[in-house]
Amino acid sequence: MKKILQVQNLTKEFKGFKLDNISLSMEKGYIMGFIGPNGAGKSTTIKLIMNLLRKDAGEILVFGKDNIRHEKEIKNRIGFVYDENYYYEELTPLQMKRVFAPLYKNWDDNAFTNYMRRFELPLNKQIKDLSKGMKMKYSLAIALSHNADLLIMDEPTSGLDPIVRRELLDILTSVSREEDKGVFFSTHITSDLDRVADFITFINEGKVVFSSAKDDILENYCLVKGANGLIGEEEKKNFIGIRENRFGFEGLAMDRKNIRKMLGESIVIEKPTLDDIMLYFARRNQDA
Amino acid sequence: MNIIISNSSEEPIYEQIVRQIKNHIMRGELNAGDLLPSIRVLAKELQISVITTKRAYDELEREGYLETVPGKGSYVAAQNKQLLREMRYRIVEEKLAEAVDAAKSIELGKDELLNMLNILYEEE
Amino acid sequence: MLSLMLKDIYLLKRTMAFSALYLVFMLFVFSSLDSAAGVFTFCMVAITHMLMVSSCALDEKNKSDVILNSLPLSRQVIVGARYLMVIIYMLFAVAVYGLGTWVIGMLNMIPNLYYITLDGLIGAFLASSVITSIYLPFYFRLGYIKSRIYYFILFFGLFFGINLLASKVITDSTILSRTGLFLAKQNDTVVGIITAGAAIAMLAISYGISLRLYKKREF
């Protein structure tokens, strides 16, 4: 399979924050969720990919090509949606389109018109008068109207209501499944990704915790619940994290068979959500 | 063909797909030579990962239920009648084993169990 | 490049209309002063800069550096478009001034109206270029908000400087008169070419500096 995004040992240091040796890669036609708590380095990574920040070390290949040396060619094939509206609020969607369209080699005006109609977006209202959801959909319409092969989204769902979020996810799945586009999607709302994502890259405090197929991740980890007396210091070593309350404990662990053997039949073992996994990993790092 | 995915089930999603497609084949709702939706279409429709659907199809192929023709798609494999029968036979066996286990757990005797079976068998 | 220029025109439509009104107002103000000849230079510099700064301010407000640099656009083009737009603003200022004086002259509303001459045009072009060339590198290095501080210092510095220079010219005009004499010996075309050439060279150097600074920017 052809890799459309490869990040190798990417490092970038700011005052008080370091993106440390990030590596990940994805293929076309798949959706990769890029998750992590706020401040984990998701936006920094995306900005480095888009060459908005300059890396200290490492390599970024998009469509197999260096993202700086082939910047223009690459950006012709990337559609982007950012969490804030970075468009000119004083312009109308139509005016903004007239500015953007000539910049893209493969601009498809029919596609744009169709998306504008499908999203029920006004052409002649100032962008600042659109709702947050409409602004996101407008960004998406632009991102999908120039035959991009890779969609890069930085927290596109933040601040949106569940209906619009669902709508966005539907579109992303259909473009990735039908048109073979790759979708790289950062979010701290992981429930968006529990179902549709193919791969998950989880970063925390500037480091990659894991980057692999979502199914493997969800199968490898399990959520264990049981009575407080069951776990002592020795048992706790088998957990990534544990939360105890007066009536019992809940923890994230890896090998469910082993856990079952160790703790017996009285415990409840459940499938974790990405949120559970993220939470326990983030807590572990805080404690350490 | 219906496939119902439960997110809250303990059963992994790919296994849910495998089980349901097998059932469709065994019940004769899917016949040899029928074209199945592509893994991408299935993933899109069910709103799940492509990797999950691919894994399900791989599993079905390995067990001989599906045949994949590159560039064309996945078809229901021609099932040997003998094989199909054997398969169903095995299911009966499995279910009976479960029944025996359940009976043993409440110390139900063999005669009583056979009796129960007789009644159930006649009922249908 | 043209796209970015189109964007500025969309954004500045209102500011442009406003600057036309401003120009008429200035014509009236200056007509009551003795130095009517300065009105053209002043208006052109003022309009060019009002438009340039408004455009920079809107870009900053919309955080558009992030968008512009995510598009298939090189930083050369982003910087270049700004400089080209300044030339468009100058042309706009000239056109509006020409039109304004023509209409006012027809209506005979102001007694000592200063019409555009080639000398005046070149002088105004030079003055606008100087301020642009100094301002834009600051803008590309620091962004609009921070660049404003430098801008004010420079802008006022220049204006007081010009005043000082002007008063010097009136009282003791050795330096300028010598330059003036040199220029006076040449014919108008040569003077025009030298001045315009200087202005263009300045813009070109400024573009080079801006680009170098902008290439180092992070967003």
XYZ file of C-alpha atoms in Angstrom:
631
model
C 0.000 0.000 0.000
C 1.115 3.488 -0.747
C 1.883 5.696 2.207
C 0.443 9.153 1.925
C 1.771 10.485 5.192
C 4.946 9.498 6.967
C 6.331 11.283 9.975
C 9.695 10.107 11.261
C 11.270 11.145 14.563
C 9.739 14.583 14.362
C 10.974 16.902 17.079
C 10.126 20.484 17.880
C 10.897 22.341 21.047
C 9.230 25.445 22.413
C 9.541 27.142 25.717
C 7.888 24.726 28.126
C 6.887 22.115 25.567
C 8.624 19.531 23.479
C 7.233 17.447 20.690
C 9.486 14.495 21.120
C 10.419 12.075 18.364
C 6.972 11.670 16.850
C 6.606 8.907 14.264
C 3.484 7.783 12.453
C 2.387 6.768 8.999
C -0.836 6.283 7.112
C -2.090 4.924 3.811
C -4.642 6.243 1.399
C -8.246 5.296 1.890
C -7.989 5.114 5.642
C -9.023 7.300 8.522
C -6.447 7.960 11.189
C -7.577 9.484 14.442
C -4.960 11.612 16.121
C -5.928 11.769 19.750
C -4.564 13.158 22.954
C -5.498 15.585 25.701
C -5.331 19.323 25.131
C -1.745 20.466 24.916
C -0.441 17.030 23.960
C 1.060 18.349 20.719
C -1.636 17.528 18.170
C -1.840 20.982 16.631
C 1.916 21.365 16.704
C 2.295 18.150 14.716
C -0.293 19.269 12.190
C 1.329 22.672 11.842
C 4.651 21.002 11.224
C 3.109 18.822 8.530
C 1.621 21.929 6.928
C 4.968 23.733 7.220
C 3.477 26.448 9.386
C 6.138 25.674 11.973
C 9.727 24.733 11.343
C 10.828 21.399 12.705
C 13.960 21.000 14.789
C 14.602 17.456 13.598
C 12.985 14.550 11.819
C 11.365 13.947 8.493
C 7.899 14.533 7.103
C 6.904 12.889 3.841
C 3.544 13.560 2.248
C 2.712 11.388 -0.772
C 6.273 10.140 -0.385
C 7.758 13.605 -0.843
C 9.463 16.003 1.525
C 6.847 18.425 2.808
C 9.050 21.487 2.434
C 10.878 20.763 -0.779
C 7.651 19.847 -2.575
C 5.427 22.137 -0.554
C 3.331 23.569 -3.338
C 2.704 20.271 -5.088
C 1.765 18.623 -1.809
C -0.574 21.373 -0.709
C -2.424 21.118 -3.982
C -3.399 17.630 -2.864
C -4.238 18.430 0.759
C -7.584 19.632 1.988
C -7.479 21.211 5.435
C -10.029 22.074 8.087
C -8.884 23.799 11.260
C -10.724 24.218 14.518
C -10.943 27.954 14.363
C -12.278 29.749 11.372
C -9.219 31.214 9.746
C -11.062 32.577 6.748
C -11.667 36.229 6.020
C -14.770 36.865 8.036
C -15.580 39.998 6.079
C -15.895 38.101 2.815
C -18.783 35.968 1.634
C -18.348 32.258 0.882
C -18.621 33.057 -2.809
C -15.926 35.733 -2.705
C -13.676 33.523 -0.638
C -14.162 30.708 -3.145
C -13.151 33.040 -5.990
C -9.932 33.737 -4.102
C -9.157 30.088 -3.344
C -10.280 28.400 -6.549
C -7.532 29.730 -8.846
C -4.880 28.702 -6.345
C -5.672 24.999 -6.696
C -4.547 23.186 -9.803
C -7.463 20.744 -9.691
C -10.271 22.956 -8.504
C -13.664 21.426 -9.227
C -16.354 24.042 -9.278
C -19.165 21.519 -9.689
C -18.088 19.702 -6.581
C -18.009 22.994 -4.716
C -21.494 23.964 -5.861
C -22.800 20.542 -4.878
C -21.315 20.687 -1.409
C -22.580 24.211 -0.855
C -26.047 23.009 -1.776
C -25.807 19.819 0.248
C -24.610 21.715 3.327
C -27.255 24.388 2.748
C -24.693 27.156 2.949
C -25.439 30.687 1.802
C -23.171 32.098 -0.891
C -23.665 35.748 -0.226
C -23.672 36.187 3.501
C -20.538 37.353 5.291
C -18.629 34.433 6.764
C -18.669 36.051 10.200
C -22.461 35.721 10.223
C -22.343 31.951 9.764
C -22.702 29.609 12.722
C -19.725 27.600 13.935
C -21.098 24.481 12.268
C -21.621 26.288 8.979
C -18.099 27.676 9.042
C -16.737 24.180 9.528
C -18.881 22.881 6.700
C -17.676 25.705 4.510
C -14.057 24.794 5.240
C -14.955 21.226 4.429
C -16.575 22.238 1.138
C -13.352 24.018 0.132
C -11.249 21.075 1.328
C -13.290 18.611 -0.728
C -13.501 20.660 -3.912
C -10.000 20.376 -5.276
C -9.553 16.623 -5.559
C -7.366 16.405 -2.499
C -5.965 12.984 -1.659
C -5.369 13.759 1.974
C -7.627 15.612 4.358
C -5.965 17.102 7.397
C -8.311 18.138 10.142
C -7.327 19.810 13.350
C -10.107 19.423 15.913
C -12.840 19.907 13.328
C -15.572 18.772 15.702
C -14.737 20.933 18.690
C -17.596 23.186 19.643
C -20.046 21.547 17.261
C -23.359 19.997 18.148
C -23.757 16.204 17.835
C -25.826 16.428 14.667
C -23.219 18.386 12.742
C -20.475 16.160 14.133
C -22.266 13.103 12.899
C -22.767 14.717 9.527
C -19.048 15.468 9.293
C -18.162 11.896 10.194
C -20.557 10.549 7.578
C -18.889 12.648 4.919
C -15.407 11.699 6.039
C -16.233 8.012 5.982
C -17.783 8.205 2.571
C -14.887 10.142 1.012
C -12.396 7.789 2.541
C -14.310 4.632 1.597
C -15.555 5.683 -1.818
C -12.933 8.092 -3.077
C -9.935 6.534 -1.405
C -8.935 9.749 0.308
C -6.864 9.569 3.453
C -8.217 11.382 6.481
C -5.958 12.544 9.287
C -8.196 13.773 12.040
C -7.103 15.237 15.344
C -9.534 15.422 18.213
C -9.791 15.216 21.946
C -13.401 14.029 21.610
C -12.585 10.406 20.939
C -16.144 9.178 20.756
C -16.080 10.600 17.235
C -13.530 7.969 16.368
C -14.621 4.894 18.343
C -16.399 3.522 15.325
C -15.131 5.018 12.107
C -11.381 5.346 12.592
C -9.135 2.698 11.079
C -5.980 3.730 12.887
C -5.361 5.624 16.056
C -2.292 7.580 16.998
C -2.342 8.646 20.596
C 0.037 11.320 21.786
C 0.478 12.536 25.299
C 2.850 15.236 26.499
C 4.577 15.382 23.154
C 5.221 11.662 22.844
C 3.480 8.938 20.857
C 1.915 6.439 23.258
C 0.772 4.142 20.474
C -0.010 4.273 16.793
C -1.805 1.247 15.389
C -5.043 -0.220 14.079
C -7.971 0.783 16.249
C -9.326 -2.772 16.415
C -6.032 -4.011 17.821
C -5.957 -1.261 20.397
C -9.496 -1.856 21.555
C -8.892 -5.590 21.701
C -5.576 -5.370 23.458
C -6.893 -3.311 26.310
C -9.683 -4.137 28.676
C -11.577 -2.279 31.314
C -11.758 -4.184 34.584
C -14.219 -3.496 37.391
C -14.436 -5.226 40.714
C -14.498 -5.078 44.465
C -11.806 -3.164 46.311
C -10.419 -6.111 48.244
C -9.376 -7.937 45.100
C -6.357 -5.902 44.222
C -3.203 -5.382 46.194
C 0.079 -3.787 45.230
C 1.164 -6.871 43.294
C -2.016 -7.000 41.195
C -1.863 -3.282 40.519
C 1.316 -3.774 38.534
C -0.758 -5.415 35.814
C -2.819 -2.294 35.323
C -2.061 0.773 33.255
C -4.157 2.776 35.625
C -6.627 2.235 38.404
C -9.303 4.395 39.918
C -10.623 3.357 43.274
C -13.706 4.572 45.025
C -15.527 3.467 48.146
C -17.514 0.793 46.354
C -14.973 -0.745 44.074
C -12.292 -0.132 41.506
C -12.048 0.351 37.791
C -8.845 -0.044 35.850
C -7.327 -0.413 32.428
C -5.255 -3.495 31.758
C -3.849 -5.354 28.801
C -4.145 -9.110 28.965
C -7.748 -9.997 29.750
C -7.111 -13.733 30.130
C -4.385 -13.138 32.629
C -6.522 -10.667 34.539
C -9.392 -13.117 34.642
C -7.083 -15.829 35.941
C -5.594 -13.537 38.528
C -8.770 -11.957 39.848
C -11.339 -14.677 39.271
C -14.956 -14.660 38.138
C -16.301 -11.850 40.288
C -14.758 -9.084 38.226
C -16.420 -7.502 35.217
C -14.314 -7.151 32.094
C -15.491 -4.739 29.437
C -14.394 -3.370 26.116
C -12.812 0.008 26.735
C -13.559 3.084 24.683
C -10.767 5.218 23.304
C -11.722 7.723 25.943
C -11.041 5.198 28.700
C -7.672 4.363 27.217
C -6.717 8.000 26.778
C -7.803 8.821 30.304
C -5.795 6.097 32.013
C -2.680 6.777 29.996
C -2.874 10.492 30.633
C -3.310 9.864 34.349
C -0.420 7.467 34.478
C 1.885 10.091 33.040
C 0.691 12.639 35.531
C 1.356 10.338 38.419
C 4.762 9.292 37.202
C -28.872 -9.180 3.820
C -28.981 -7.584 7.226
C -26.041 -7.095 9.516
C -26.666 -5.615 12.918
C -23.688 -4.334 14.836
C -23.796 -3.923 18.572
C -21.268 -1.642 20.140
C -22.057 -2.686 23.641
C -21.590 -6.388 22.969
C -18.521 -8.116 24.342
C -18.152 -9.855 20.986
C -15.677 -8.004 18.761
C -17.310 -6.289 15.797
C -15.507 -8.418 13.217
C -16.801 -11.578 14.902
C -20.324 -10.198 14.843
C -19.994 -9.764 11.089
C -18.479 -13.223 10.600
C -21.206 -14.882 12.640
C -24.022 -13.071 10.891
C -22.726 -13.730 7.389
C -22.233 -17.401 8.259
C -25.809 -17.550 9.509
C -27.049 -15.993 6.287
C -25.178 -18.647 4.336
C -26.351 -21.533 6.490
C -29.931 -20.410 6.355
C -29.656 -20.267 2.616
C -30.274 -16.514 2.415
C -26.938 -16.162 0.741
C -26.194 -18.667 -1.982
C -23.059 -19.809 -3.688
C -21.929 -17.238 -6.221
C -23.684 -14.291 -4.578
C -21.594 -11.135 -4.599
C -21.032 -9.567 -1.220
C -20.604 -5.829 -0.725
C -16.980 -4.721 -0.898
C -15.151 -4.245 2.378
C -15.157 -0.490 1.817
C -18.879 -0.313 1.131
C -19.616 -2.471 4.139
C -17.367 -0.297 6.323
C -19.041 2.828 5.063
C -22.562 1.534 5.545
C -21.942 0.125 8.987
C -19.829 3.168 9.918
C -16.981 1.022 11.095
C -13.326 0.622 10.313
C -12.233 -0.839 6.986
C -9.812 -2.949 8.940
C -12.675 -4.554 10.829
C -14.584 -5.501 7.697
C -11.410 -6.702 6.019
C -10.649 -8.903 8.973
C -14.155 -10.354 8.912
C -13.893 -11.170 5.207
C -10.419 -12.641 5.670
C -11.747 -14.878 8.384
C -14.699 -16.003 6.265
C -12.382 -16.668 3.378
C -10.040 -18.699 5.516
C -12.935 -20.818 6.696
C -14.030 -21.375 3.131
C -17.250 -19.382 3.139
C -16.053 -16.699 0.779
C -13.933 -16.529 -2.301
C -12.278 -13.297 -3.288
C -11.575 -12.591 -6.931
C -9.039 -9.763 -7.118
C -10.511 -6.715 -8.794
C -14.020 -8.165 -8.734
C -15.013 -8.740 -5.176
C -15.944 -11.387 -2.677
C -18.388 -14.142 -3.561
C -20.079 -16.741 -1.441
C -18.067 -19.872 -2.065
C -19.643 -22.926 -3.637
C -20.412 -25.003 -0.585
C -19.989 -28.686 -0.751
C -23.332 -30.126 0.368
C -21.497 -32.587 2.530
C -19.503 -29.779 4.122
C -22.609 -27.720 4.759
C -24.286 -30.642 6.399
C -21.248 -31.344 8.491
C -21.189 -27.709 9.499
C -24.770 -27.789 10.650
C -24.148 -31.091 12.361
C -21.356 -29.435 14.299
C -23.640 -26.618 15.338
C -26.170 -29.113 16.686
C -23.376 -30.817 18.536
C -22.185 -27.556 20.030
C -25.627 -26.539 21.183
C -26.231 -29.929 22.702
C -22.951 -29.738 24.530
C -24.082 -26.411 25.936
C -27.350 -27.976 27.010
C -25.495 -30.827 28.685
C -23.273 -28.363 30.522
C -26.276 -26.397 31.664
C -28.001 -29.568 32.789
C -24.984 -30.709 34.745
C -24.676 -27.384 36.478
C -28.122 -27.901 38.044
C -27.571 -31.629 38.463
C -30.199 -32.607 35.961
C -30.000 -36.313 35.208
C -29.385 -37.820 31.769
C -32.858 -39.346 31.643
C -34.519 -36.105 32.501
C -32.472 -34.325 29.860
C -33.389 -36.917 27.220
C -36.971 -36.609 28.246
C -36.826 -32.874 27.778
C -35.238 -33.390 24.358
C -37.953 -35.817 23.336
C -40.676 -33.379 24.263
C -38.970 -30.499 22.452
C -38.312 -32.639 19.383
C -41.947 -33.777 19.152
C -43.238 -30.277 19.644
C -41.849 -28.941 16.397
C -0.868 36.084 -6.877
C -3.879 37.615 -8.601
C -6.095 35.706 -6.179
C -4.490 37.348 -3.202
C -4.812 40.722 -4.830
C -8.467 40.035 -5.522
C -8.870 39.206 -1.854
C -7.444 42.586 -0.849
C -9.747 44.394 -3.203
C -12.770 42.541 -1.805
C -11.653 43.353 1.704
C -10.830 46.971 1.058
C -13.830 48.016 -0.981
C -15.222 50.018 1.871
C -11.891 51.464 2.926
C -11.326 52.564 -0.647
C -14.632 54.395 -0.752
C -13.794 55.975 2.554
C -10.376 57.069 1.351
C -11.997 58.856 -1.589
C -14.113 60.891 0.803
C -11.060 61.520 2.917
C -9.274 62.854 -0.120
C -11.993 65.377 -0.918
C -11.906 66.492 2.688
C -8.127 66.924 2.554
C -8.404 68.954 -0.631
C -10.620 71.418 1.205
C -8.349 71.525 4.213
C -5.221 72.067 2.184
C -6.816 74.701 -0.018
C -6.916 77.039 2.937
C -3.229 76.512 3.590
C -0.408 78.087 1.665
C 1.349 74.851 0.837
C -1.274 73.621 -1.583
C 1.389 71.836 -3.610
C 1.987 69.339 -0.794
C -1.586 68.142 -0.872
C -1.041 65.617 -3.622
C 1.976 63.961 -2.017
C 0.241 63.940 1.297
C -2.957 62.420 -0.067
C -1.160 59.732 -2.009
C 0.998 58.715 0.928
C -1.975 58.792 3.251
C -4.287 56.775 1.011
C -1.655 54.224 0.071
C -0.856 53.656 3.679
C -4.348 53.653 4.940
C -5.154 50.870 2.475
C -1.982 48.925 3.104
C -2.346 49.042 6.853
C -6.051 48.175 6.731
C -5.266 45.139 4.654
C -2.542 44.062 7.077
C -4.871 44.614 10.019
C -7.627 42.490 8.486
C -5.167 39.717 7.751
C -4.009 39.753 11.330
C -7.529 39.833 12.695
C -8.475 36.822 10.602
C -5.217 35.027 11.429
C -4.945 34.529 7.733
C -1.256 33.685 7.770
C -2.338 30.230 8.861
C -4.708 29.819 5.934
C -2.496 31.461 3.348
C 0.424 29.249 4.267
C -1.758 26.138 4.163
C -2.745 26.871 0.578
C -0.538 25.919 -2.335
C 1.155 29.299 -2.198
C 4.811 30.026 -1.744
C 5.880 32.661 0.719
C 7.367 34.602 -2.186
C 3.901 34.988 -3.622
C 2.357 35.982 -0.306
C 4.983 38.674 0.229
C 5.041 39.687 -3.421
C 1.287 40.178 -3.553
C 1.510 42.716 -0.745
C 4.092 44.773 -2.562
C 2.178 44.652 -5.804
C -0.956 45.713 -3.982
C 0.882 48.772 -2.694
C 1.476 49.782 -6.275
C -2.213 49.239 -6.980
C -3.065 51.452 -3.999
C -0.797 54.145 -5.397
C -2.489 53.946 -8.779
C -5.832 54.066 -7.045
C -4.779 57.145 -5.080
C -3.632 58.863 -8.254
C -6.855 57.986 -10.037
C -9.022 59.176 -7.187
C -6.999 62.339 -6.799
C -7.165 63.024 -10.522
C -10.867 62.418 -10.600
C -11.444 64.425 -7.436
C -9.564 67.487 -8.626
C -11.190 67.250 -12.024
C -14.710 67.230 -10.558
C -13.933 69.932 -8.026
C -12.231 71.999 -10.700
C -15.263 71.701 -12.963
C -17.496 72.850 -10.160
C -15.023 75.601 -9.353
C -15.322 74.963 -5.643
C -11.745 75.491 -4.539
C -9.669 78.429 -5.757
C -6.094 77.122 -5.670
C -6.439 73.512 -6.671
C -3.262 71.529 -7.194
C -3.460 69.300 -10.219
C -1.201 66.304 -10.707
C 2.028 66.987 -12.518
C 4.679 64.503 -13.509
C 7.067 65.952 -10.897
C 4.440 65.688 -8.235
C 3.618 62.162 -9.311
C 7.180 60.990 -9.076
C 7.705 62.714 -5.756
C 4.598 61.146 -4.309
C 5.592 57.751 -5.669
C 8.977 58.129 -4.004
C 7.457 59.166 -0.684
C 4.939 56.317 -0.664
C 7.638 53.835 -1.584
C 9.894 54.989 1.229
C 7.250 54.468 3.866
C 6.098 51.175 2.392
C 9.647 49.897 2.120
C 10.292 50.637 5.742
C 6.978 49.400 7.074
C 6.469 46.076 5.343
C 9.607 44.313 6.612
C 8.467 45.130 10.145
C 5.050 43.771 9.332
C 6.377 40.556 7.867
C 8.683 40.024 10.791
C 6.386 40.950 13.650
C 2.824 40.747 12.407
C 0.454 43.669 12.394
C -0.061 44.324 16.096
C 3.591 44.527 17.054
C 4.607 46.237 13.851
C 2.265 49.104 14.621
C 4.543 50.454 17.323
C 7.471 50.667 14.974
C 5.183 52.025 12.372
C 4.066 54.927 14.503
C 7.600 55.802 15.443
C 8.677 55.732 11.833
C 5.648 57.461 10.484
C 5.838 60.369 12.889
C 9.589 60.422 12.669
C 9.368 60.804 8.941
C 6.729 63.454 9.078
C 8.599 65.547 11.589
C 11.707 64.890 9.584
C 10.033 66.190 6.473
C 8.786 69.221 8.356
C 12.245 69.874 9.646
C 13.654 69.384 6.203
C 11.029 71.624 4.725
C 11.782 74.400 7.150
C 15.480 73.926 6.471
C 14.831 74.219 2.767
C 13.104 77.533 3.306
C 15.755 79.004 5.596
C 18.971 77.410 4.446
C 18.764 75.415 1.299
C 22.367 74.575 0.531
C 22.103 70.788 0.487
C 18.825 70.584 -1.253
C 19.539 73.377 -3.626
C 22.752 71.669 -4.612
C 20.910 68.435 -5.275
C 18.226 70.532 -6.843
C 20.774 72.255 -9.012
C 22.182 68.946 -10.115
C 18.748 67.707 -10.927
C 17.742 70.962 -12.532
C 20.627 70.620 -14.948
C 19.243 67.323 -16.140
C 16.113 67.301 -18.139
C 12.847 66.240 -16.562
C 12.903 62.750 -17.999
C 16.277 61.949 -16.461
C 15.181 63.271 -13.086
C 12.015 61.282 -13.315
C 13.873 58.119 -14.194
C 16.397 58.553 -11.404
C 13.717 59.168 -8.793
C 11.425 56.411 -9.976
C 14.388 54.057 -10.222
C 15.361 54.868 -6.648
C 11.832 54.158 -5.481
C 11.666 50.843 -7.322
C 15.091 49.812 -6.039
C 13.978 50.582 -2.523
C 10.821 48.490 -2.907
C 12.827 45.635 -4.361
C 15.336 45.660 -1.498
C 12.510 45.894 0.983
C 10.781 42.916 -0.689
C 13.962 40.880 -0.360
C 14.244 41.692 3.330
C 10.542 41.012 3.960
C 10.752 37.663 2.241
C 13.763 36.587 4.258
C 12.015 37.574 7.465
C 8.714 35.988 6.479
C 10.350 32.719 5.570
C 11.501 32.426 9.165
C 8.068 33.112 10.589
C 6.072 30.435 12.418
C 2.337 30.475 12.812
